[in-house]
PDB file of C-alpha atoms in Angstrom:
ATOM      1  CA  MET A 286     101.004 109.188 141.804  1.00 94.00           C
ATOM      2  CA  LEU A 287     104.205 107.324 141.519  1.00 97.00           C
ATOM      3  CA  ILE A 288     107.287 109.453 142.126  1.00 97.00           C
ATOM      4  CA  THR A 289     110.771 107.910 141.586  1.00 97.00           C
ATOM      5  CA  THR A 290     114.374 108.985 141.473  1.00 97.00           C
ATOM      6  CA  THR A 291     115.018 106.422 138.788  1.00 97.00           C
ATOM      7  CA  GLU A 292     114.848 107.117 134.904  1.00 94.00           C
ATOM      8  CA  LYS A 293     113.099 103.979 134.048  1.00 94.00           C
ATOM      9  CA  ILE A 294     110.073 102.255 135.756  1.00 96.00           C
ATOM     10  CA  PRO A 295     110.133  98.335 135.488  1.00 94.00           C
ATOM     11  CA  GLY A 296     107.465  96.926 133.198  1.00 94.00           C
ATOM     12  CA  GLN A 297     105.989 100.446 132.120  1.00 95.00           C
ATOM     13  CA  GLU A 298     106.311 102.238 128.976  1.00 96.00           C
ATOM     14  CA  TYR A 299     105.679 105.813 129.064  1.00 97.00           C
ATOM     15  CA  GLU A 300     105.728 109.257 127.089  1.00 98.00           C
ATOM     16  CA  VAL A 301     107.342 112.269 128.585  1.00 98.00           C
ATOM     17  CA  LEU A 302     104.969 115.180 129.179  1.00 98.00           C
ATOM     18  CA  GLY A 303     107.785 117.629 130.332  1.00 98.00           C
ATOM     19  CA  GLU A 304     109.351 118.878 133.454  1.00 98.00           C
ATOM     20  CA  VAL A 305     107.610 119.749 136.734  1.00 98.00           C
ATOM     21  CA  PHE A 306     108.592 121.590 139.549  1.00 97.00           C
ATOM     22  CA  GLY A 307     107.386 122.369 143.272  1.00 97.00           C
ATOM     23  CA  VAL A 308     108.943 125.235 145.093  1.00 95.00           C
ATOM     24  CA  THR A 309     108.594 126.555 148.734  1.00 93.00           C
ATOM     25  CA  THR A 310     110.649 129.086 150.790  1.00 90.00           C
ATOM     26  CA  GLN A 311     110.477 128.979 154.498  1.00 85.00           C
ATOM     27  CA  SER A 312     111.794 131.244 157.360  1.00 80.00           C
ATOM     28  CA  ARG A 313     112.206 130.401 160.993  1.00 64.00           C
ATOM     29  CA  ASN A 314     110.802 132.762 163.636  1.00 58.00           C
ATOM     30  CA  VAL A 315     112.855 135.023 165.957  1.00 48.00           C
ATOM     31  CA  VAL A 316     112.765 132.629 168.929  1.00 49.00           C
ATOM     32  CA  SER A 317     113.988 129.678 166.755  1.00 50.00           C
ATOM     33  CA  ASP A 318     116.794 131.883 165.290  1.00 50.00           C
ATOM     34  CA  PHE A 319     117.839 132.809 168.935  1.00 50.00           C
ATOM     35  CA  GLY A 320     117.961 129.176 169.928  1.00 51.00           C
ATOM     36  CA  ALA A 321     119.867 128.285 166.716  1.00 50.00           C
ATOM     37  CA  GLY A 322     122.551 130.950 167.579  1.00 54.00           C
ATOM     38  CA  LEU A 323     122.954 129.321 171.130  1.00 53.00           C
ATOM     39  CA  LYS A 324     123.283 125.860 169.460  1.00 49.00           C
ATOM     40  CA  ASN A 325     125.843 127.052 167.193  1.00 55.00           C
ATOM     41  CA  LEU A 326     128.086 127.989 170.160  1.00 59.00           C
ATOM     42  CA  VAL A 327     128.006 124.513 171.504  1.00 64.00           C
ATOM     43  CA  GLY A 328     127.238 122.361 168.581  1.00 69.00           C
ATOM     44  CA  GLY A 329     124.740 119.946 167.684  1.00 75.00           C
ATOM     45  CA  GLU A 330     121.433 119.415 165.535  1.00 76.00           C
ATOM     46  CA  ILE A 331     119.136 122.539 165.371  1.00 75.00           C
ATOM     47  CA  LYS A 332     115.934 120.632 165.514  1.00 81.00           C
ATOM     48  CA  GLY A 333     113.848 123.620 164.628  1.00 78.00           C
ATOM     49  CA  TYR A 334     115.729 124.133 161.244  1.00 81.00           C
ATOM     50  CA  THR A 335     115.680 120.356 160.676  1.00 83.00           C
ATOM     51  CA  LYS A 336     111.881 120.325 161.129  1.00 86.00           C
ATOM     52  CA  MET A 337     111.667 123.384 158.802  1.00 85.00           C
ATOM     53  CA  LEU A 338     113.467 121.625 156.053  1.00 86.00           C
ATOM     54  CA  GLN A 339     111.357 118.365 156.463  1.00 91.00           C
ATOM     55  CA  VAL A 340     108.210 120.550 155.954  1.00 91.00           C
ATOM     56  CA  SER A 341     109.727 122.456 153.002  1.00 92.00           C
ATOM     57  CA  ARG A 342     110.639 119.206 151.269  1.00 94.00           C
ATOM     58  CA  GLU A 343     107.139 117.722 151.700  1.00 95.00           C
ATOM     59  CA  LYS A 344     105.516 120.933 150.559  1.00 96.00           C
ATOM     60  CA  ALA A 345     107.622 121.133 147.426  1.00 97.00           C
ATOM     61  CA  LEU A 346     106.909 117.541 146.634  1.00 97.00           C
ATOM     62  CA  GLN A 347     103.288 118.045 147.014  1.00 97.00           C
ATOM     63  CA  ARG A 348     103.479 121.057 144.789  1.00 98.00           C
ATOM     64  CA  MET A 349     105.420 119.169 142.142  1.00 98.00           C
ATOM     65  CA  GLU A 350     102.881 116.264 142.317  1.00 98.00           C
ATOM     66  CA  GLU A 351     100.089 118.706 141.778  1.00 98.00           C
ATOM     67  CA  GLU A 352     101.875 120.310 138.771  1.00 98.00           C
ATOM     68  CA  ALA A 353     102.314 116.788 137.192  1.00 98.00           C
ATOM     69  CA  ALA A 354      98.508 115.757 137.937  1.00 98.00           C
ATOM     70  CA  ALA A 355      97.534 119.134 136.174  1.00 98.00           C
ATOM     71  CA  LYS A 356      99.677 117.931 132.974  1.00 98.00           C
ATOM     72  CA  GLY A 357      97.743 114.459 133.098  1.00 98.00           C
ATOM     73  CA  ALA A 358     100.734 112.479 134.367  1.00 98.00           C
ATOM     74  CA  ASP A 359     100.712 109.038 135.955  1.00 98.00           C
ATOM     75  CA  ALA A 360     104.132 109.425 137.427  1.00 98.00           C
ATOM     76  CA  VAL A 361     107.259 111.534 137.714  1.00 98.00           C
ATOM     77  CA  VAL A 362     110.635 110.149 136.909  1.00 98.00           C
ATOM     78  CA  MET A 363     114.152 111.358 137.686  1.00 98.00           C
ATOM     79  CA  MET A 364     112.820 113.331 140.738  1.00 98.00           C
ATOM     80  CA  ARG A 365     115.431 115.412 142.638  1.00 98.00           C
ATOM     81  CA  PHE A 366     115.405 118.039 145.558  1.00 96.00           C
ATOM     82  CA  ASP A 367     117.542 121.149 145.672  1.00 95.00           C
ATOM     83  CA  SER A 368     117.803 123.704 148.402  1.00 89.00           C
ATOM     84  CA  GLY A 369     119.634 127.087 149.033  1.00 87.00           C
ATOM     85  CA  SER A 370     119.697 129.774 151.604  1.00 80.00           C
ATOM     86  CA  ILE A 371     118.348 133.223 150.953  1.00 76.00           C
ATOM     87  CA  SER A 372     119.626 136.037 153.038  1.00 70.00           C
ATOM     88  CA  GLY A 373     120.674 133.865 155.979  1.00 67.00           C
ATOM     89  CA  ASP A 374     117.348 133.208 157.443  1.00 72.00           C
ATOM     90  CA  MET A 375     115.286 131.832 154.869  1.00 79.00           C
ATOM     91  CA  GLN A 376     115.652 128.279 153.171  1.00 86.00           C
ATOM     92  CA  SER A 377     114.071 127.627 149.585  1.00 90.00           C
ATOM     93  CA  VAL A 378     113.538 124.045 148.469  1.00 93.00           C
ATOM     94  CA  VAL A 379     112.600 122.741 145.053  1.00 96.00           C
ATOM     95  CA  ALA A 380     111.457 119.335 143.971  1.00 97.00           C
ATOM     96  CA  TYR A 381     111.737 118.696 140.329  1.00 98.00           C
ATOM     97  CA  GLY A 382     111.448 115.863 137.739  1.00 98.00           C
ATOM     98  CA  THR A 383     109.901 114.558 134.609  1.00 98.00           C
ATOM     99  CA  ALA A 384     106.245 113.956 134.362  1.00 98.00           C
ATOM    100  CA  VAL A 385     105.305 110.942 132.177  1.00 98.00           C
ATOM    101  CA  LYS A 386     102.089 109.381 131.294  1.00 98.00           C
ATOM    102  CA  PHE A 387     101.833 105.476 130.913  1.00 97.00           C
ATOM    103  CA  VAL A 388     101.177 104.083 127.343  1.00 96.00           C
ATOM    104  CA  LYS A 389      98.884 101.366 127.772  1.00 80.00           C
TER     105      LYS A 389
END
């Protein structure tokens, strides 16, 4: 399935099916949280959290694509990510966009 951040797909006409979402919420384990606390003292990238966010984005994108496919979509346009913290140790990521079907 074509997923794009643009509004238009060059050379394609399509009808809008509606908005689609994919959401995931992840939490790191105690060992990762301890390592992150130490890293916070000296600065630098917290690789465990970076990996968690990468995995979260992939899961959210996959879930959004599955929802679009269930609606019969050929593509998702105007795709975006959003994220936020929940109670300090959890991260929620949402992928969202507009599901469209190509007009032949």
